[in-house]
Coordinates of C-alpha atoms in Angstrom, one line a residue:
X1 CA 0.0 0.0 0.0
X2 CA 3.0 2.6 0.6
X3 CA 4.8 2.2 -2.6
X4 CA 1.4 2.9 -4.4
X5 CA 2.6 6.6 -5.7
X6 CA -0.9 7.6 -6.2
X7 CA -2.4 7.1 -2.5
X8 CA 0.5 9.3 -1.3
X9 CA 0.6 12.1 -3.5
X10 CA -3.8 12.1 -2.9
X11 CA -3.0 12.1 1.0
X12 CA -0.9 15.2 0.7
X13 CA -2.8 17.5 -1.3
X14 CA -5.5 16.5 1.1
X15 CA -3.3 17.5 4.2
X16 CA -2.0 20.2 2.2
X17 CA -5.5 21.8 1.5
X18 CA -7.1 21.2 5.3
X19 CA -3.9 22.7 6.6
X20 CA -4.7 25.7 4.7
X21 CA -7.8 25.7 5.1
X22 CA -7.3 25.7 9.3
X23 CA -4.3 28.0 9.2
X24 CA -6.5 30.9 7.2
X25 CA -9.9 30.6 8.8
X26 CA -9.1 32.1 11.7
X27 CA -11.3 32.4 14.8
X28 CA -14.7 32.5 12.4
X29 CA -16.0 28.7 11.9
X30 CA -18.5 29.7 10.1
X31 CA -15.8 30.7 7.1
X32 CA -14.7 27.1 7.0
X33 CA -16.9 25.7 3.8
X34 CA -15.5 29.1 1.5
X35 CA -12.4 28.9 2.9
X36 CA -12.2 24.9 2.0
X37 CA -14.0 25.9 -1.9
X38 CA -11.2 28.8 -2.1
X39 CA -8.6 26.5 -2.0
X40 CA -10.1 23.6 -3.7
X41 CA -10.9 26.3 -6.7
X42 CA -7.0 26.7 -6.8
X43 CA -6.0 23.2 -6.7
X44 CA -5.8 22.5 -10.3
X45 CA -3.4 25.4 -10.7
X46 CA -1.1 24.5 -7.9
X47 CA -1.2 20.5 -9.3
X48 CA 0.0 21.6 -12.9
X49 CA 2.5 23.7 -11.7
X50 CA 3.9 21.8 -9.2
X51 CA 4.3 18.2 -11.4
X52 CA 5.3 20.4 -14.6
X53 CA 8.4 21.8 -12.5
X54 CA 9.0 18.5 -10.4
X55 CA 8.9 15.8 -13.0
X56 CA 9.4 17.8 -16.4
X57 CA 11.2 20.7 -16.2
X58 CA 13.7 20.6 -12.9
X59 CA 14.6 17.1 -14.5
X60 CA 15.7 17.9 -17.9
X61 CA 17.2 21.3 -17.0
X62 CA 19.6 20.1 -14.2
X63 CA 20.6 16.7 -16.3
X64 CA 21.5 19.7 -18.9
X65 CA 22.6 22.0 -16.9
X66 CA 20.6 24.5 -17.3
X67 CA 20.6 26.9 -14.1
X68 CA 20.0 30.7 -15.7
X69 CA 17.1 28.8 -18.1
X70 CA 15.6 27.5 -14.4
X71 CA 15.7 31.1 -13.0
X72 CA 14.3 32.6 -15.9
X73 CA 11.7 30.0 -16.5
X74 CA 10.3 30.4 -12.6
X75 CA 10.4 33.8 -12.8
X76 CA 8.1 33.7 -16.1
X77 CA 6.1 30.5 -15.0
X78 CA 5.1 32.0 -11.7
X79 CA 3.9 34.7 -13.3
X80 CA 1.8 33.0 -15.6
X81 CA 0.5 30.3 -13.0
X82 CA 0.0 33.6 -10.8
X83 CA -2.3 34.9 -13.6
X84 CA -4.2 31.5 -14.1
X85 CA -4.3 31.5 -10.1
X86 CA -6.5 34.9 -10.3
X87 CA -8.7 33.9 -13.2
X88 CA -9.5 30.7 -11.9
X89 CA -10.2 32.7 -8.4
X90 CA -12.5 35.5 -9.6
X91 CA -14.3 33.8 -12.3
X92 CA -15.1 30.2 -10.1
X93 CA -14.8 31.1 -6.4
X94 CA -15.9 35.0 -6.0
X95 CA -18.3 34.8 -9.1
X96 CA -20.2 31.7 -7.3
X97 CA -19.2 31.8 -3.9
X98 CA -18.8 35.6 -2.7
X99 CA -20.9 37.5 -5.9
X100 CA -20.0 41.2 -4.1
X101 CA -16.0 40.8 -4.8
X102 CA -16.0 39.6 -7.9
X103 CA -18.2 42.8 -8.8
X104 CA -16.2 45.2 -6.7
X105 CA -12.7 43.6 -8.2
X106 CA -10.8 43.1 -11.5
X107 CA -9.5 40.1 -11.8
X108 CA -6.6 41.4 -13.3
X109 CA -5.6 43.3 -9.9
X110 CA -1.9 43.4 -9.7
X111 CA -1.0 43.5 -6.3
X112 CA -3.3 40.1 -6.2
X113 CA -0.9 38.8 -9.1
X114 CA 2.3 39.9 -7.6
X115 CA 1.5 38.2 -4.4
X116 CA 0.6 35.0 -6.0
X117 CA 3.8 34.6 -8.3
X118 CA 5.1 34.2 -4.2
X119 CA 2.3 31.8 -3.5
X120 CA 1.8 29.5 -6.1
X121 CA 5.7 28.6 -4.8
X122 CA 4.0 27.5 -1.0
X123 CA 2.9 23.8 -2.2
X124 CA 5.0 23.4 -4.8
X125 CA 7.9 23.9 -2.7
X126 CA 6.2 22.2 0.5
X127 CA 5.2 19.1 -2.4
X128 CA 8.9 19.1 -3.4
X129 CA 10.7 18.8 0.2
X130 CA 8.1 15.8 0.7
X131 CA 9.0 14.1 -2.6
X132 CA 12.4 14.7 -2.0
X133 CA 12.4 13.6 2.2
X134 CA 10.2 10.4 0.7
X135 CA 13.2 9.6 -2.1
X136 CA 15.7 9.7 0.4
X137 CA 13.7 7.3 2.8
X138 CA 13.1 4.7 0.2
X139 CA 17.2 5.3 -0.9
X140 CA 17.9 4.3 3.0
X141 CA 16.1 1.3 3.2
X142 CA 17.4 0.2 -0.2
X143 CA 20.7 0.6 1.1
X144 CA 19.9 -0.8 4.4
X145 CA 18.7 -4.1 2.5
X146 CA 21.1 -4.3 1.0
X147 CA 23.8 -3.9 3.4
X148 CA 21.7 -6.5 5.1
X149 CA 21.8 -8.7 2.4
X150 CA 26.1 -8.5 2.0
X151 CA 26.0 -9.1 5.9
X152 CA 24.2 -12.1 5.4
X153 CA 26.1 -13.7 2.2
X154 CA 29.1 -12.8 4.3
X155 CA 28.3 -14.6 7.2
X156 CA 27.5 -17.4 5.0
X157 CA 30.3 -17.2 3.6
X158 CA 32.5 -17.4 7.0
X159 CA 30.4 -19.9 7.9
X160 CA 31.4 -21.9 5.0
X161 CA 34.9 -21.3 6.2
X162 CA 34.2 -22.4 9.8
X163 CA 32.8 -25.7 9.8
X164 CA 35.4 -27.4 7.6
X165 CA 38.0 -25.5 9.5
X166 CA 36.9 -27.3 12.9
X167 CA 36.2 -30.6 10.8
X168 CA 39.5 -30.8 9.7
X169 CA 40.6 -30.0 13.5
X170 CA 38.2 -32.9 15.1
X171 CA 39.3 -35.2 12.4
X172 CA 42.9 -34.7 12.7
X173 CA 42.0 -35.5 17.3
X174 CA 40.5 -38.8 15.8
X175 CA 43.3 -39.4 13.8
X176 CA 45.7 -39.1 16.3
X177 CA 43.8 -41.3 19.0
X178 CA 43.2 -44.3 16.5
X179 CA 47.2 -44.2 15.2
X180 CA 48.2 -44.2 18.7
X181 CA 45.4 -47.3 19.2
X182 CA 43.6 -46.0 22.1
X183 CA 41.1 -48.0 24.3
X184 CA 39.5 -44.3 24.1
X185 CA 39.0 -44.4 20.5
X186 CA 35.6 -45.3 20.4
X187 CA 34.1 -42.9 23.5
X188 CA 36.1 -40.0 21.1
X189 CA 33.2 -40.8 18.1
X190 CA 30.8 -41.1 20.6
X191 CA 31.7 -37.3 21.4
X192 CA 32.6 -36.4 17.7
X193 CA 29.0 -37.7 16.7
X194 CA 27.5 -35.3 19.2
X195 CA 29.8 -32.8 17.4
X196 CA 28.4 -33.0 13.6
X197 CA 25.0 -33.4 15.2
X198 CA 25.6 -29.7 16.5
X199 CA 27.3 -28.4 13.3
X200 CA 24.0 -30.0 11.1
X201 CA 21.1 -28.9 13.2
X202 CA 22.3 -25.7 15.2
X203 CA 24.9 -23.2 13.2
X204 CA 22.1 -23.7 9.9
X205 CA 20.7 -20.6 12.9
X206 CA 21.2 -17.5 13.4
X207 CA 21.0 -17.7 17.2
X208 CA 20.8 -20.5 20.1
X209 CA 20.7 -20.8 23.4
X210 CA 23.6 -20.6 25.6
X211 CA 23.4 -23.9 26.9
X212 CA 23.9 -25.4 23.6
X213 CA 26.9 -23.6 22.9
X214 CA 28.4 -24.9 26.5
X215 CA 27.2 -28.4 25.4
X216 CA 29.2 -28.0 22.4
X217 CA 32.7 -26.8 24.5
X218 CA 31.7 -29.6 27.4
X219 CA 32.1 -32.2 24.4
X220 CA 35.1 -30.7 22.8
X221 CA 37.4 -30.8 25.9
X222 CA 36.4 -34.0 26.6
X223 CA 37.4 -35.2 23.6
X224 CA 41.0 -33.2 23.8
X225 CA 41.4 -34.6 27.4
X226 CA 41.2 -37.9 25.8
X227 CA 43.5 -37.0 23.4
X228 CA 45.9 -35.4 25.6
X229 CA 45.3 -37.2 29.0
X230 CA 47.6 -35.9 31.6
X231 CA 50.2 -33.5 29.2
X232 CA 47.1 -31.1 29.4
X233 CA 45.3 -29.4 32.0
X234 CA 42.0 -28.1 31.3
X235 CA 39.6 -26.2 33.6
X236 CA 36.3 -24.8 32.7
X237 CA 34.6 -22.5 35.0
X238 CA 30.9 -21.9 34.7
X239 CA 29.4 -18.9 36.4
X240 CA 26.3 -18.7 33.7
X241 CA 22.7 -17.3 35.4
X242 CA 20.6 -17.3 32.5
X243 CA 21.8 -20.2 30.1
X244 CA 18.7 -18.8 27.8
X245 CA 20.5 -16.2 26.6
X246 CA 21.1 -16.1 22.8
X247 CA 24.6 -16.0 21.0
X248 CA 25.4 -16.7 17.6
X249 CA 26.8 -20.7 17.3
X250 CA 29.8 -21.5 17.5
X251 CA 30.5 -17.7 18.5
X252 CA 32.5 -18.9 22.1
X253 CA 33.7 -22.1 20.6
X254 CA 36.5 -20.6 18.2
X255 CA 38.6 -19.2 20.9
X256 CA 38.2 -22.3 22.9
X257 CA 39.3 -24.2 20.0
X258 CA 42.0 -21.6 19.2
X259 CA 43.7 -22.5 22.7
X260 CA 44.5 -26.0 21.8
X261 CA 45.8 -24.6 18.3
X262 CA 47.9 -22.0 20.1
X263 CA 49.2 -24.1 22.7
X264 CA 48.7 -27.3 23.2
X265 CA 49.3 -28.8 19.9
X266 CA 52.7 -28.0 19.7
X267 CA 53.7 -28.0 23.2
X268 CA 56.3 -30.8 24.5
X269 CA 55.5 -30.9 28.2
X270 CA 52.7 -30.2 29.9
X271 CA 50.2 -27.1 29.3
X272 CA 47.5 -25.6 30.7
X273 CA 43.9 -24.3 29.6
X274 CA 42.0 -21.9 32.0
X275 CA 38.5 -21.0 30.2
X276 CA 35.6 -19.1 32.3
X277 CA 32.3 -18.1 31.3
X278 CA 29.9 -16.0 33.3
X279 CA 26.3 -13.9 32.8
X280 CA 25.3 -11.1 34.9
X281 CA 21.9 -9.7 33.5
X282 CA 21.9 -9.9 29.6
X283 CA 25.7 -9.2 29.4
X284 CA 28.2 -12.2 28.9
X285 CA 32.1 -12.6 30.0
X286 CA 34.2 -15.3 28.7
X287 CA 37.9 -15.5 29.3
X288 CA 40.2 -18.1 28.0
X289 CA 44.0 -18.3 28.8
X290 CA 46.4 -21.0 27.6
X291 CA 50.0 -21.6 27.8
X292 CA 52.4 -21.6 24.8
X293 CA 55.6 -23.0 23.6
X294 CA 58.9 -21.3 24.3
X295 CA 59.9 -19.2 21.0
X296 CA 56.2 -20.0 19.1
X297 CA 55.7 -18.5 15.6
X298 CA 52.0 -16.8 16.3
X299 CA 52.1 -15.7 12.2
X300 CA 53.0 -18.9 10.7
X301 CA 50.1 -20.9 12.7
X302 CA 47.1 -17.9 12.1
X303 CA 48.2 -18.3 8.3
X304 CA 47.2 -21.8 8.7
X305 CA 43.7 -21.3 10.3
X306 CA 40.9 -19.3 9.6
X307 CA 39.1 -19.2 13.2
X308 CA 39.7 -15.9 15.3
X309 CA 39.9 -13.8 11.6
X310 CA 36.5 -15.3 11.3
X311 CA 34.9 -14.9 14.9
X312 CA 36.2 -11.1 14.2
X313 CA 34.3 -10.7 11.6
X314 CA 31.6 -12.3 12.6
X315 CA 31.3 -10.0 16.0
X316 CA 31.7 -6.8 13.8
X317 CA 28.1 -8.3 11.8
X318 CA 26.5 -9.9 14.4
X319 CA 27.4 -7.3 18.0
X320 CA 28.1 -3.8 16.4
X321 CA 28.6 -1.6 19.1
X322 CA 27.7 -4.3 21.9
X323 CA 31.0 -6.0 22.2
X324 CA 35.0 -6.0 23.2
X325 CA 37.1 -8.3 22.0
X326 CA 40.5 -8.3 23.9
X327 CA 43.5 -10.5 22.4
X328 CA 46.6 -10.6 24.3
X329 CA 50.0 -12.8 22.9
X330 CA 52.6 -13.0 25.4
X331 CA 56.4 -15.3 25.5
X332 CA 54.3 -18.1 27.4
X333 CA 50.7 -17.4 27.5
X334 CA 47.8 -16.3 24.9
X335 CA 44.6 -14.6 26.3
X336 CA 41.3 -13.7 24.8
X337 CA 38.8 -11.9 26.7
X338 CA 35.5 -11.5 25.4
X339 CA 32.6 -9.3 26.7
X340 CA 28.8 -9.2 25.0
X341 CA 26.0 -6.9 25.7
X342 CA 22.3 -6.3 25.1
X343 CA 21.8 -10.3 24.5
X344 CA 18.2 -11.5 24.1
X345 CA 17.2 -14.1 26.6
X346 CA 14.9 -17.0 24.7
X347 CA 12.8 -16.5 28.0
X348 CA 12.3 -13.5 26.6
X349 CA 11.2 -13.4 23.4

């Protein structure tokens, strides 16, 4: 119903004319039917003049460049609108509707012409500002769709990128167990199943619960505490209230999968991972802290890997303005801290 051009430009010459017609009857009521017929009379006058300059003239001039043939043509066309104003006043409204002035007064009065060449202006100017405040509405939600529109075939995109890169990462856990032929083996596709089950139903959506998303790390450092039995020591601190609260999947998940990338998979003793998530109201914390090698090459492994590049991104589309991502690499430790605000709780909703 809005984009029908018709209905809006009806609805404001309607406004337009009851404005008017308000705003110049003053304190008398009883002038409001002439006052109403005055400006209806005019109407025809102010609706050629206003869509001859809006959609044929201003157009072809400007696209030309014709500014002194603009001045000179409003100067002239008021004049003549002005005129047509006046005859279309004396001879229609005063002959019919107020018989005394039209005998009393020419209709070729100038001082009546001279102030109309300034009034036949008032709703073409007032018809132009909402034609042009209307264009640039439309031009902001076009460009708001389609910003929307890159924001999601980008997050497709990353997305894309994610789930092979932790794939390949859960494959290559696998991998290692069966070569080494663990006993533990079989519990790690237990957990790995659990795994693809949350890559196939839950990151297809734009948002889940934060309960899933712990589910998701609970399994994961199970299965690299298999994997790396007592060489690794893992500690996952839950402080969540609300474990309703919505986050984009796999959102927490990269950074804990990016400690066992940074650290523990090419450390030769033992190593630590300290990870701590916690809720107060609808904001979110999460902190994770592991230990590195002695003289580790950050660049050459991050040109390897596609996951913090891609939770970056992905925070910029998903939390503008709502979060802080802190990333600290020190000789022997690597720290992320992570804060979100404003989440939605599904409690909520």
């Amino acid at each position: 119903m809005l984009n029908k051009r018709w209905v809006r430009h009806i609805s404001f010459w309607v406004v337009w004319i009851l404005l008017m017609t308000v705003y110049n009857m003053g304190p008398e009521y009883g002038k409001l039917f002439n006052v109403l017929i005055f400006y209806i009379t005019g109407l025809p006058v102010f609706l050629s003049y206003s869509y001859l300059n809006l959609y044929i003239v201003i157009p072809n001039n400007l696209k030309s460049g014709g500014i002194f043939f603009l001045v000179f043509y409003f100067i002239v066309a008021s004049l003549a609108f002005s005129v047509l104003y006046r005859l279309s006043i004396h001879f229609f409204y005063q002959k019919f509707f107020s018989p005394t002035e039209y005998l009393q007064k020419s209709f070729l009065q100038l001082h009546y012409i001279a102030n109309n060449m300034v009034f036949v202006n008032v709703p073409f100017l007032m018809f132009g500002s909402a034609k042009m405040i209307w264009n640039y509405l439309l031009e902001m939600n076009k460009k708001n769709e389609i910003e929307s529109k890159n924001i999601e075939a980008e997050l497709s995109l990353l997305a894309t990128q994610l789930h092979p890169h932790f794939l390949f990462n859960t494959l290559n856990n696998l991998y290692s167990l069966a070569l080494s032929g663990s006993s533990k083996t079989a519990v790690s596709l237990q957990k790995i199943n659990g795994l693809m089950k949350y890559i196939l139903y839950e990151c297809g959506q734009p948002e889940i619960t934060l309960a899933k998303e712990i589910s998701l790390i609970d399994d994961y450092l199970e299965l690299e505490k298999l994997r790396y039995d007592k060489r690794l020591l893992v500690s996952f601190e839950n402080r969540v209230e609300d474990t309703e609260l919505l986050i984009a999947p796999m959102m927490l998940f990269t950074f804990v999968e990016n400690c066992f990338k940074h650290g523990s998979s090419k450390a030769t003793g033992k190593s630590y991972i300290n990870i701590s998530l916690s809720t107060t109201g609808n904001n979110l914390l999460f902190k994770a802290e592991n230990s590195i090698p002695i003289n580790y090459n950050f660049n050459e492994t991050e040109k390897s890997g596609l996951g913090l590049e891609t939770v970056k991104k992905r925070l910029s589309f998903l939390y503008p303005g709502n979060h802080s991502l802190s990333i600290i690499k020190e000789e022997n430790r690597f720290y992320v801290e992570l804060r979100l605000s404003e989440l939605m709780s599904q409690n909520r909703i």
